[in-house]
Amino acid sequence: MTALPHRIAGAARAILAAFVLTALLPAHDLQTRVEEKPPFVVISASYEGTEAASFIAVTVHAPPSADGKADAFQTGRTDVEGKFVFLPTAPGDWRVQLDDEMGHRAEVVAKVTGQGAAAADAAPPNGGAAGRGTGERLLLGLSILFGAAGLLYGWMARHRKPAGA
Amino acid sequence: MHVSDGILPVEMSIAGYVLAIGAAVLTSRKLETEEVPRMGLLAAATFVASLVNVPVAGVSVHFGLFGLVGLLLGMRAVPVIFAVLILQTFLFQHGGFLSLGVNVVNMASGGLVAAAIGRYLPGPLGLRAAFAGFAGIYLPVLLLLGEFQIAGYGRSILLLAAVYAIVGALEGAFTMMIVAFLRRAKPVLLHHLLRPRESAPGALPEPHAEVR
């Protein structure tokens, strides 16, 4: 058991180093940004807001009609900087799907006003902590993992049957 | 490698959840107290490693360490990878909530196969570790390829498979280095992987044994 603190200290150093490294490197979830530049709407796609999602597939759906249908209005691909521009024909909620065809997909609703103030309903699909920075989310995840392991360890140690029982 | 929602059919997502939860329950039985700290540490390591993005040939890929987790934890890799993927889904939006079960099945399969390679494949430990590291990350990609074929999705997945072969080679080398380090510094962690000849007295000297 005397080796345990030494082992934990070594592992903690390695994880701290990896944490620093990770804070410098981007992760890879697909993120989107919407801007209305009348008469156009500009969609910007990136991985974690840092690496442009170039040449990924885009499908634009017009606002639903009276019968609730929202057919595809336009399809295409982002440019090398991860941008895609389309020309909406009416105000309303324009749904834009982005897909890199490698398992990463995002959907954003561009609320077109026609006055250059498109708001984006770009809430992350899983909700939660996406508004926080990478480092903060990483720290939160590590805290949860270590906390859960610690609680489980404590609970199991407390309920462990004595040797020979 | 984490599948987003809306790509796979609902039936496949449900089957993924059933398989993932079933496997996690089965592989968590008779858990010993001493295993828990190691599981926690490896979960943290996997969580961190999979956030390191490596841009290769215009494709965004990342490490997994599923091979290392499988080698060191055996079947306990399944609950560890499950826990890590839950956090990645909710904290980093890596993969969708509906696809979580399928993602767990894919990546835990890599860990389990790595565990089997480490335990049953012939050859020296370093070679087994390298192969396990490669298989741990590459098997999930192959499973993903099959699932995308069934779902009729994706054209770039073949490029991803080719790129992940490079990542697999890197991860194999990294896993081999970690195992070599552990074999020298803390061989008790590799006890279940060592063959009788490898663990014979004198074959694995304690650190600084020659000084004493």
CSV table of C-alpha atoms in Angstrom, one decimal:
chain,number,residue,atom,x,y,z
A,1,MET,CA,0.0,0.0,0.0
A,2,THR,CA,3.0,2.3,0.4
A,3,ALA,CA,3.4,2.4,-3.3
A,4,LEU,CA,-0.1,3.8,-3.8
A,5,PRO,CA,0.5,7.5,-3.0
A,6,HIS,CA,3.6,7.4,-5.2
A,7,ARG,CA,1.6,5.8,-8.1
A,8,ILE,CA,-1.2,8.3,-7.7
A,9,ALA,CA,1.3,11.2,-7.7
A,10,GLY,CA,2.9,9.9,-10.9
A,11,ALA,CA,-0.4,9.5,-12.6
A,12,ALA,CA,-1.5,12.9,-11.4
A,13,ARG,CA,1.6,14.5,-13.0
A,14,ALA,CA,0.9,12.6,-16.3
A,15,ILE,CA,-2.7,13.7,-16.3
A,16,LEU,CA,-1.7,17.3,-15.5
A,17,ALA,CA,0.7,17.3,-18.4
A,18,ALA,CA,-1.9,15.9,-20.7
A,19,PHE,CA,-4.4,18.5,-19.4
A,20,VAL,CA,-2.0,21.3,-20.3
A,21,LEU,CA,-1.4,19.7,-23.8
A,22,THR,CA,-5.1,19.3,-24.4
A,23,ALA,CA,-5.9,22.9,-23.4
A,24,LEU,CA,-3.6,23.9,-26.3
A,25,LEU,CA,-5.1,21.6,-28.8
A,26,PRO,CA,-8.6,21.7,-30.2
A,27,ALA,CA,-11.1,18.9,-29.9
A,28,HIS,CA,-13.4,18.1,-32.8
A,29,ASP,CA,-17.1,18.7,-32.3
A,30,LEU,CA,-18.7,20.4,-35.2
A,31,GLN,CA,-19.7,24.0,-34.3
A,32,THR,CA,-21.6,26.6,-36.3
A,33,ARG,CA,-22.1,30.3,-36.4
A,34,VAL,CA,-24.8,32.2,-38.3
A,35,GLU,CA,-24.6,35.8,-39.6
A,36,GLU,CA,-27.2,37.6,-41.6
A,37,LYS,CA,-25.7,40.0,-44.2
A,38,PRO,CA,-28.8,41.0,-46.2
A,39,PRO,CA,-29.7,39.7,-48.5
A,40,PHE,CA,-27.5,36.7,-47.6
A,41,VAL,CA,-27.1,34.4,-44.7
A,42,VAL,CA,-23.5,33.2,-43.9
A,43,ILE,CA,-23.0,29.9,-42.1
A,44,SER,CA,-19.5,29.3,-40.6
A,45,ALA,CA,-18.6,25.7,-39.6
A,46,SER,CA,-15.6,24.7,-37.6
A,47,TYR,CA,-14.3,22.0,-35.4
A,48,GLU,CA,-14.4,23.3,-31.8
A,49,GLY,CA,-14.4,26.9,-33.2
A,50,THR,CA,-10.8,26.7,-34.3
A,51,GLU,CA,-10.3,24.4,-37.3
A,52,ALA,CA,-12.4,25.2,-40.4
A,53,ALA,CA,-14.7,22.4,-41.5
A,54,SER,CA,-13.9,22.6,-45.2
A,55,PHE,CA,-15.9,21.1,-48.0
A,56,ILE,CA,-18.5,19.5,-45.8
A,57,ALA,CA,-22.1,18.9,-47.0
A,58,VAL,CA,-24.8,21.5,-46.3
A,59,THR,CA,-28.5,21.3,-46.7
A,60,VAL,CA,-30.8,24.3,-46.3
A,61,HIS,CA,-34.5,23.9,-45.5
A,62,ALA,CA,-36.9,26.8,-46.0
A,63,PRO,CA,-39.3,27.8,-43.3
A,64,PRO,CA,-42.2,25.3,-43.0
A,65,SER,CA,-45.1,26.1,-45.2
A,66,ALA,CA,-48.7,26.2,-44.1
A,67,ASP,CA,-49.1,22.5,-44.3
A,68,GLY,CA,-45.9,22.0,-42.2
A,69,LYS,CA,-43.6,20.8,-45.0
A,70,ALA,CA,-40.0,22.1,-45.0
A,71,ASP,CA,-38.5,20.8,-48.2
A,72,ALA,CA,-34.8,21.1,-49.0
A,73,PHE,CA,-34.2,24.6,-50.5
A,74,GLN,CA,-30.5,24.3,-51.4
A,75,THR,CA,-27.7,21.9,-51.1
A,76,GLY,CA,-24.0,22.4,-51.4
A,77,ARG,CA,-20.6,22.4,-49.6
A,78,THR,CA,-18.7,24.8,-47.4
A,79,ASP,CA,-15.7,26.5,-48.9
A,80,VAL,CA,-12.1,26.0,-47.7
A,81,GLU,CA,-12.7,28.3,-44.8
A,82,GLY,CA,-15.8,26.4,-43.7
A,83,LYS,CA,-18.2,29.1,-44.9
A,84,PHE,CA,-21.5,28.6,-46.8
A,85,VAL,CA,-23.7,31.4,-48.1
A,86,PHE,CA,-27.3,31.2,-49.2
A,87,LEU,CA,-30.0,33.7,-50.2
A,88,PRO,CA,-33.2,33.3,-48.3
A,89,THR,CA,-36.4,34.2,-50.1
A,90,ALA,CA,-38.5,35.0,-47.0
A,91,PRO,CA,-38.2,35.8,-43.3
A,92,GLY,CA,-38.6,32.9,-40.9
A,93,ASP,CA,-36.7,30.0,-39.4
A,94,TRP,CA,-34.3,28.5,-42.0
A,95,ARG,CA,-33.0,25.1,-40.9
A,96,VAL,CA,-29.4,24.3,-42.0
A,97,GLN,CA,-27.9,20.9,-41.6
A,98,LEU,CA,-24.1,20.4,-41.8
A,99,ASP,CA,-22.5,17.0,-42.2
A,100,ASP,CA,-18.9,16.1,-42.8
A,101,GLU,CA,-19.9,12.5,-43.8
A,102,MET,CA,-17.5,11.1,-41.2
A,103,GLY,CA,-20.0,10.9,-38.4
A,104,HIS,CA,-20.0,14.6,-37.4
A,105,ARG,CA,-23.3,16.4,-37.9
A,106,ALA,CA,-24.7,19.7,-36.7
A,107,GLU,CA,-28.0,21.5,-37.3
A,108,VAL,CA,-28.7,25.2,-36.8
A,109,VAL,CA,-31.8,27.3,-37.2
A,110,ALA,CA,-31.2,30.7,-38.8
A,111,LYS,CA,-33.9,33.1,-37.7
A,112,VAL,CA,-34.0,35.4,-40.8
A,113,THR,CA,-35.5,38.8,-40.1
A,114,GLY,CA,-34.5,40.5,-43.4
A,115,GLN,CA,-32.9,43.3,-41.4
A,116,GLY,CA,-29.5,41.9,-40.8
A,117,ALA,CA,-30.1,40.5,-37.4
A,118,ALA,CA,-30.3,36.8,-37.9
A,119,ALA,CA,-30.3,35.1,-34.6
A,120,ALA,CA,-29.1,31.5,-34.5
A,121,ASP,CA,-30.8,28.9,-32.5
A,122,ALA,CA,-27.5,27.1,-32.4
A,123,ALA,CA,-27.9,25.4,-29.0
A,124,PRO,CA,-25.6,22.3,-28.8
A,125,PRO,CA,-27.5,19.1,-29.5
A,126,ASN,CA,-26.8,17.7,-26.1
A,127,GLY,CA,-27.2,20.9,-24.2
A,128,GLY,CA,-25.2,21.3,-21.0
A,129,ALA,CA,-21.7,22.8,-20.8
A,130,ALA,CA,-20.9,23.7,-24.4
A,131,GLY,CA,-20.7,27.4,-23.4
A,132,ARG,CA,-17.7,26.8,-21.2
A,133,GLY,CA,-14.1,26.7,-22.4
A,134,THR,CA,-12.3,23.5,-23.3
A,135,GLY,CA,-10.2,23.6,-20.2
A,136,GLU,CA,-13.1,24.2,-17.9
A,137,ARG,CA,-15.1,21.4,-19.4
A,138,LEU,CA,-12.1,19.1,-19.2
A,139,LEU,CA,-11.6,19.9,-15.5
A,140,LEU,CA,-15.2,19.3,-14.9
A,141,GLY,CA,-15.1,15.9,-16.6
A,142,LEU,CA,-11.9,14.9,-14.7
A,143,SER,CA,-13.5,16.0,-11.4
A,144,ILE,CA,-16.6,13.9,-12.1
A,145,LEU,CA,-14.5,10.8,-13.0
A,146,PHE,CA,-12.2,11.1,-10.0
A,147,GLY,CA,-15.1,12.0,-7.7
A,148,ALA,CA,-17.2,9.0,-8.9
A,149,ALA,CA,-14.2,6.7,-8.6
A,150,GLY,CA,-13.5,8.0,-5.1
A,151,LEU,CA,-17.0,7.7,-3.9
A,152,LEU,CA,-17.3,4.1,-5.3
A,153,TYR,CA,-14.0,3.2,-3.7
A,154,GLY,CA,-15.1,4.6,-0.4
A,155,TRP,CA,-18.5,2.9,-0.5
A,156,MET,CA,-17.0,-0.4,-1.5
A,157,ALA,CA,-14.2,-0.2,1.1
A,158,ARG,CA,-16.8,0.5,3.8
A,159,HIS,CA,-19.0,-2.4,2.7
A,160,ARG,CA,-16.2,-4.9,2.1
A,161,LYS,CA,-16.4,-8.1,3.9
A,162,PRO,CA,-13.6,-8.6,6.4
A,163,ALA,CA,-11.0,-11.1,5.3
A,164,GLY,CA,-11.8,-14.7,6.3
A,165,ALA,CA,-15.4,-13.8,7.0
B,1,MET,CA,-15.2,8.5,-34.5
B,2,HIS,CA,-18.1,9.6,-32.3
B,3,VAL,CA,-21.3,9.2,-34.3
B,4,SER,CA,-23.7,12.2,-34.1
B,5,ASP,CA,-27.4,11.9,-33.9
B,6,GLY,CA,-29.6,11.6,-37.0
B,7,ILE,CA,-27.1,9.4,-38.9
B,8,LEU,CA,-27.9,5.9,-37.8
B,9,PRO,CA,-31.4,4.4,-37.8
B,10,VAL,CA,-33.3,4.4,-34.6
B,11,GLU,CA,-33.4,0.6,-34.4
B,12,MET,CA,-29.6,0.6,-34.5
B,13,SER,CA,-29.4,3.2,-31.8
B,14,ILE,CA,-31.7,1.2,-29.5
B,15,ALA,CA,-29.8,-2.0,-30.2
B,16,GLY,CA,-26.6,-0.1,-29.3
B,17,TYR,CA,-28.0,1.0,-26.0
B,18,VAL,CA,-29.2,-2.5,-25.2
B,19,LEU,CA,-25.8,-4.0,-26.0
B,20,ALA,CA,-23.9,-1.3,-24.2
B,21,ILE,CA,-25.9,-1.4,-21.0
B,22,GLY,CA,-25.9,-5.2,-21.0
B,23,ALA,CA,-22.2,-5.4,-21.5
B,24,ALA,CA,-21.5,-2.8,-18.9
B,25,VAL,CA,-23.6,-4.7,-16.3
B,26,LEU,CA,-22.0,-8.0,-17.1
B,27,THR,CA,-18.5,-6.7,-17.1
B,28,SER,CA,-18.9,-4.8,-13.8
B,29,ARG,CA,-19.9,-7.9,-11.8
B,30,LYS,CA,-17.7,-8.9,-8.9
B,31,LEU,CA,-15.8,-5.7,-9.0
B,32,GLU,CA,-13.0,-5.6,-6.4
B,33,THR,CA,-12.3,-2.5,-4.3
B,34,GLU,CA,-8.7,-2.4,-5.5
B,35,GLU,CA,-9.7,-2.2,-9.1
B,36,VAL,CA,-11.6,1.1,-8.7
B,37,PRO,CA,-8.7,3.6,-8.4
B,38,ARG,CA,-7.0,2.1,-11.5
B,39,MET,CA,-10.3,2.3,-13.4
B,40,GLY,CA,-10.7,6.0,-12.3
B,41,LEU,CA,-7.2,6.8,-13.5
B,42,LEU,CA,-7.5,5.1,-16.8
B,43,ALA,CA,-10.9,6.7,-17.4
B,44,ALA,CA,-9.3,10.1,-16.8
B,45,ALA,CA,-6.4,9.3,-19.2
B,46,THR,CA,-8.8,8.1,-21.9
B,47,PHE,CA,-11.0,11.2,-21.4
B,48,VAL,CA,-8.0,13.5,-21.8
B,49,ALA,CA,-6.5,11.6,-24.7
B,50,SER,CA,-9.6,11.6,-26.8
B,51,LEU,CA,-9.7,15.4,-26.7
B,52,VAL,CA,-6.4,15.7,-28.4
B,53,ASN,CA,-7.2,16.4,-32.0
B,54,VAL,CA,-4.8,15.4,-34.7
B,55,PRO,CA,-5.4,17.0,-38.1
B,56,VAL,CA,-4.3,14.4,-40.7
B,57,ALA,CA,-4.8,15.0,-44.4
B,58,GLY,CA,-7.5,17.5,-43.8
B,59,VAL,CA,-9.4,15.1,-41.5
B,60,SER,CA,-10.0,15.7,-37.8
B,61,VAL,CA,-9.1,12.6,-35.8
B,62,HIS,CA,-8.1,11.9,-32.2
B,63,PHE,CA,-6.5,9.3,-29.9
B,64,GLY,CA,-8.5,6.9,-27.8
B,65,LEU,CA,-6.2,4.8,-25.6
B,66,PHE,CA,-8.9,2.0,-25.8
B,67,GLY,CA,-6.1,-0.5,-26.4
B,68,LEU,CA,-4.2,0.5,-23.2
B,69,VAL,CA,-7.4,0.5,-21.2
B,70,GLY,CA,-8.3,-3.0,-22.5
B,71,LEU,CA,-4.8,-4.3,-21.8
B,72,LEU,CA,-4.7,-2.9,-18.2
B,73,LEU,CA,-8.3,-3.4,-17.2
B,74,GLY,CA,-9.5,-6.4,-19.2
B,75,MET,CA,-13.3,-6.6,-19.4
B,76,ARG,CA,-13.5,-3.6,-16.9
B,77,ALA,CA,-12.7,-1.5,-20.0
B,78,VAL,CA,-16.4,-1.6,-20.9
B,79,PRO,CA,-17.8,0.4,-17.9
B,80,VAL,CA,-14.8,2.7,-18.0
B,81,ILE,CA,-15.3,3.6,-21.7
B,82,PHE,CA,-19.1,3.9,-21.1
B,83,ALA,CA,-18.5,6.5,-18.3
B,84,VAL,CA,-15.9,8.4,-20.4
B,85,LEU,CA,-18.3,8.5,-23.4
B,86,ILE,CA,-21.2,9.8,-21.3
B,87,LEU,CA,-19.0,12.7,-20.2
B,88,GLN,CA,-17.7,13.4,-23.7
B,89,THR,CA,-21.2,13.4,-25.1
B,90,PHE,CA,-22.6,15.9,-22.5
B,91,LEU,CA,-19.5,18.0,-21.9
B,92,PHE,CA,-18.0,18.2,-25.4
B,93,GLN,CA,-20.9,17.1,-27.7
B,94,HIS,CA,-18.7,14.3,-29.1
B,95,GLY,CA,-21.3,12.1,-30.6
B,96,GLY,CA,-25.0,12.3,-30.1
B,97,PHE,CA,-27.1,11.2,-27.1
B,98,LEU,CA,-29.1,8.7,-29.2
B,99,SER,CA,-25.9,7.3,-30.7
B,100,LEU,CA,-24.2,6.9,-27.3
B,101,GLY,CA,-25.0,3.2,-27.1
B,102,VAL,CA,-23.5,2.5,-30.6
B,103,ASN,CA,-20.5,4.6,-29.7
B,104,VAL,CA,-20.0,2.6,-26.5
B,105,VAL,CA,-20.3,-0.7,-28.4
B,106,ASN,CA,-17.8,0.4,-31.0
B,107,MET,CA,-15.2,1.7,-28.7
B,108,ALA,CA,-15.6,-0.8,-25.9
B,109,SER,CA,-15.2,-3.5,-28.5
B,110,GLY,CA,-11.8,-2.1,-29.3
B,111,GLY,CA,-10.9,-2.3,-25.6
B,112,LEU,CA,-12.1,-5.9,-25.2
B,113,VAL,CA,-10.3,-7.1,-28.4
B,114,ALA,CA,-7.1,-5.4,-27.1
B,115,ALA,CA,-7.6,-7.2,-23.8
B,116,ALA,CA,-7.9,-10.5,-25.7
B,117,ILE,CA,-4.8,-9.7,-27.8
B,118,GLY,CA,-2.8,-9.0,-24.7
B,119,ARG,CA,-3.9,-12.1,-22.9
B,120,TYR,CA,-4.1,-14.7,-25.6
B,121,LEU,CA,-2.0,-13.8,-28.6
B,122,PRO,CA,1.5,-15.4,-28.8
B,123,GLY,CA,4.6,-13.3,-28.9
B,124,PRO,CA,6.5,-10.9,-26.7
B,125,LEU,CA,4.6,-8.5,-24.5
B,126,GLY,CA,5.8,-5.4,-26.4
B,127,LEU,CA,4.5,-6.7,-29.7
B,128,ARG,CA,1.2,-7.7,-28.2
B,129,ALA,CA,0.9,-4.2,-26.6
B,130,ALA,CA,1.6,-2.5,-29.9
B,131,PHE,CA,-1.0,-4.7,-31.7
B,132,ALA,CA,-3.5,-4.2,-29.0
B,133,GLY,CA,-3.0,-0.4,-29.2
B,134,PHE,CA,-3.6,-0.5,-32.9
B,135,ALA,CA,-6.6,-2.8,-32.7
B,136,GLY,CA,-8.1,-0.8,-29.8
B,137,ILE,CA,-8.5,2.3,-32.0
B,138,TYR,CA,-8.9,0.7,-35.4
B,139,LEU,CA,-11.6,-1.9,-34.6
B,140,PRO,CA,-14.1,0.9,-33.7
B,141,VAL,CA,-13.4,2.5,-37.0
B,142,LEU,CA,-14.1,-0.7,-38.8
B,143,LEU,CA,-17.3,-1.2,-36.9
B,144,LEU,CA,-18.2,2.4,-37.7
B,145,LEU,CA,-17.6,1.7,-41.4
B,146,GLY,CA,-19.9,-1.3,-41.3
B,147,GLU,CA,-22.6,0.7,-39.5
B,148,PHE,CA,-22.4,3.5,-42.0
B,149,GLN,CA,-22.7,1.0,-44.8
B,150,ILE,CA,-25.8,-0.4,-43.2
B,151,ALA,CA,-27.2,3.1,-42.7
B,152,GLY,CA,-26.3,4.1,-46.3
B,153,TYR,CA,-24.3,7.1,-44.9
B,154,GLY,CA,-21.0,8.7,-45.7
B,155,ARG,CA,-18.6,8.9,-48.5
B,156,SER,CA,-15.6,10.1,-46.6
B,157,ILE,CA,-15.5,7.2,-44.2
B,158,LEU,CA,-13.0,5.3,-46.3
B,159,LEU,CA,-10.7,8.3,-46.0
B,160,LEU,CA,-11.3,8.3,-42.3
B,161,ALA,CA,-10.4,4.6,-42.2
B,162,ALA,CA,-7.2,5.2,-44.0
B,163,VAL,CA,-6.3,8.1,-41.8
B,164,TYR,CA,-7.0,6.1,-38.6
B,165,ALA,CA,-4.6,3.5,-39.8
B,166,ILE,CA,-1.9,6.1,-39.2
B,167,VAL,CA,-3.4,7.0,-35.8
B,168,GLY,CA,-3.6,3.3,-35.0
B,169,ALA,CA,0.1,2.9,-35.7
B,170,LEU,CA,0.9,5.9,-33.5
B,171,GLU,CA,-1.3,4.6,-30.7
B,172,GLY,CA,0.2,1.2,-31.0
B,173,ALA,CA,3.7,2.6,-30.6
B,174,PHE,CA,2.5,4.7,-27.6
B,175,THR,CA,0.8,1.7,-26.0
B,176,MET,CA,4.0,-0.3,-26.4
B,177,MET,CA,6.0,2.5,-24.7
B,178,ILE,CA,3.6,2.8,-21.8
B,179,VAL,CA,3.6,-1.0,-21.3
B,180,ALA,CA,7.4,-1.1,-21.5
B,181,PHE,CA,7.5,1.6,-18.8
B,182,LEU,CA,5.0,-0.1,-16.6
B,183,ARG,CA,6.9,-3.4,-17.0
B,184,ARG,CA,10.0,-1.8,-15.6
B,185,ALA,CA,8.3,0.5,-13.0
B,186,LYS,CA,5.3,-1.4,-11.8
B,187,PRO,CA,5.1,-4.9,-13.3
B,188,VAL,CA,2.3,-5.9,-10.9
B,189,LEU,CA,-0.1,-3.9,-13.2
B,190,LEU,CA,0.8,-6.3,-16.0
B,191,HIS,CA,0.7,-9.5,-14.0
B,192,HIS,CA,-2.2,-10.9,-16.0
B,193,LEU,CA,-0.4,-10.3,-19.3
B,194,LEU,CA,2.9,-11.8,-18.4
B,195,ARG,CA,3.7,-15.3,-19.5
B,196,PRO,CA,5.4,-17.8,-17.1
B,197,ARG,CA,8.8,-17.3,-18.9
B,198,GLU,CA,8.4,-13.5,-18.7
B,199,SER,CA,7.4,-13.5,-15.1
B,200,ALA,CA,10.0,-16.0,-14.0
B,201,PRO,CA,12.3,-14.9,-11.1
B,202,GLY,CA,15.0,-12.8,-12.6
B,203,ALA,CA,13.1,-12.0,-15.8
B,204,LEU,CA,11.5,-8.9,-14.3
B,205,PRO,CA,13.9,-7.3,-11.8
B,206,GLU,CA,12.5,-4.8,-9.4
B,207,PRO,CA,13.6,-1.3,-10.2
B,208,HIS,CA,17.2,-0.7,-9.1
B,209,ALA,CA,17.5,-4.3,-8.1
B,210,GLU,CA,21.0,-4.4,-9.5
B,211,VAL,CA,22.0,-1.7,-7.1
B,212,ARG,CA,21.1,-3.7,-4.1
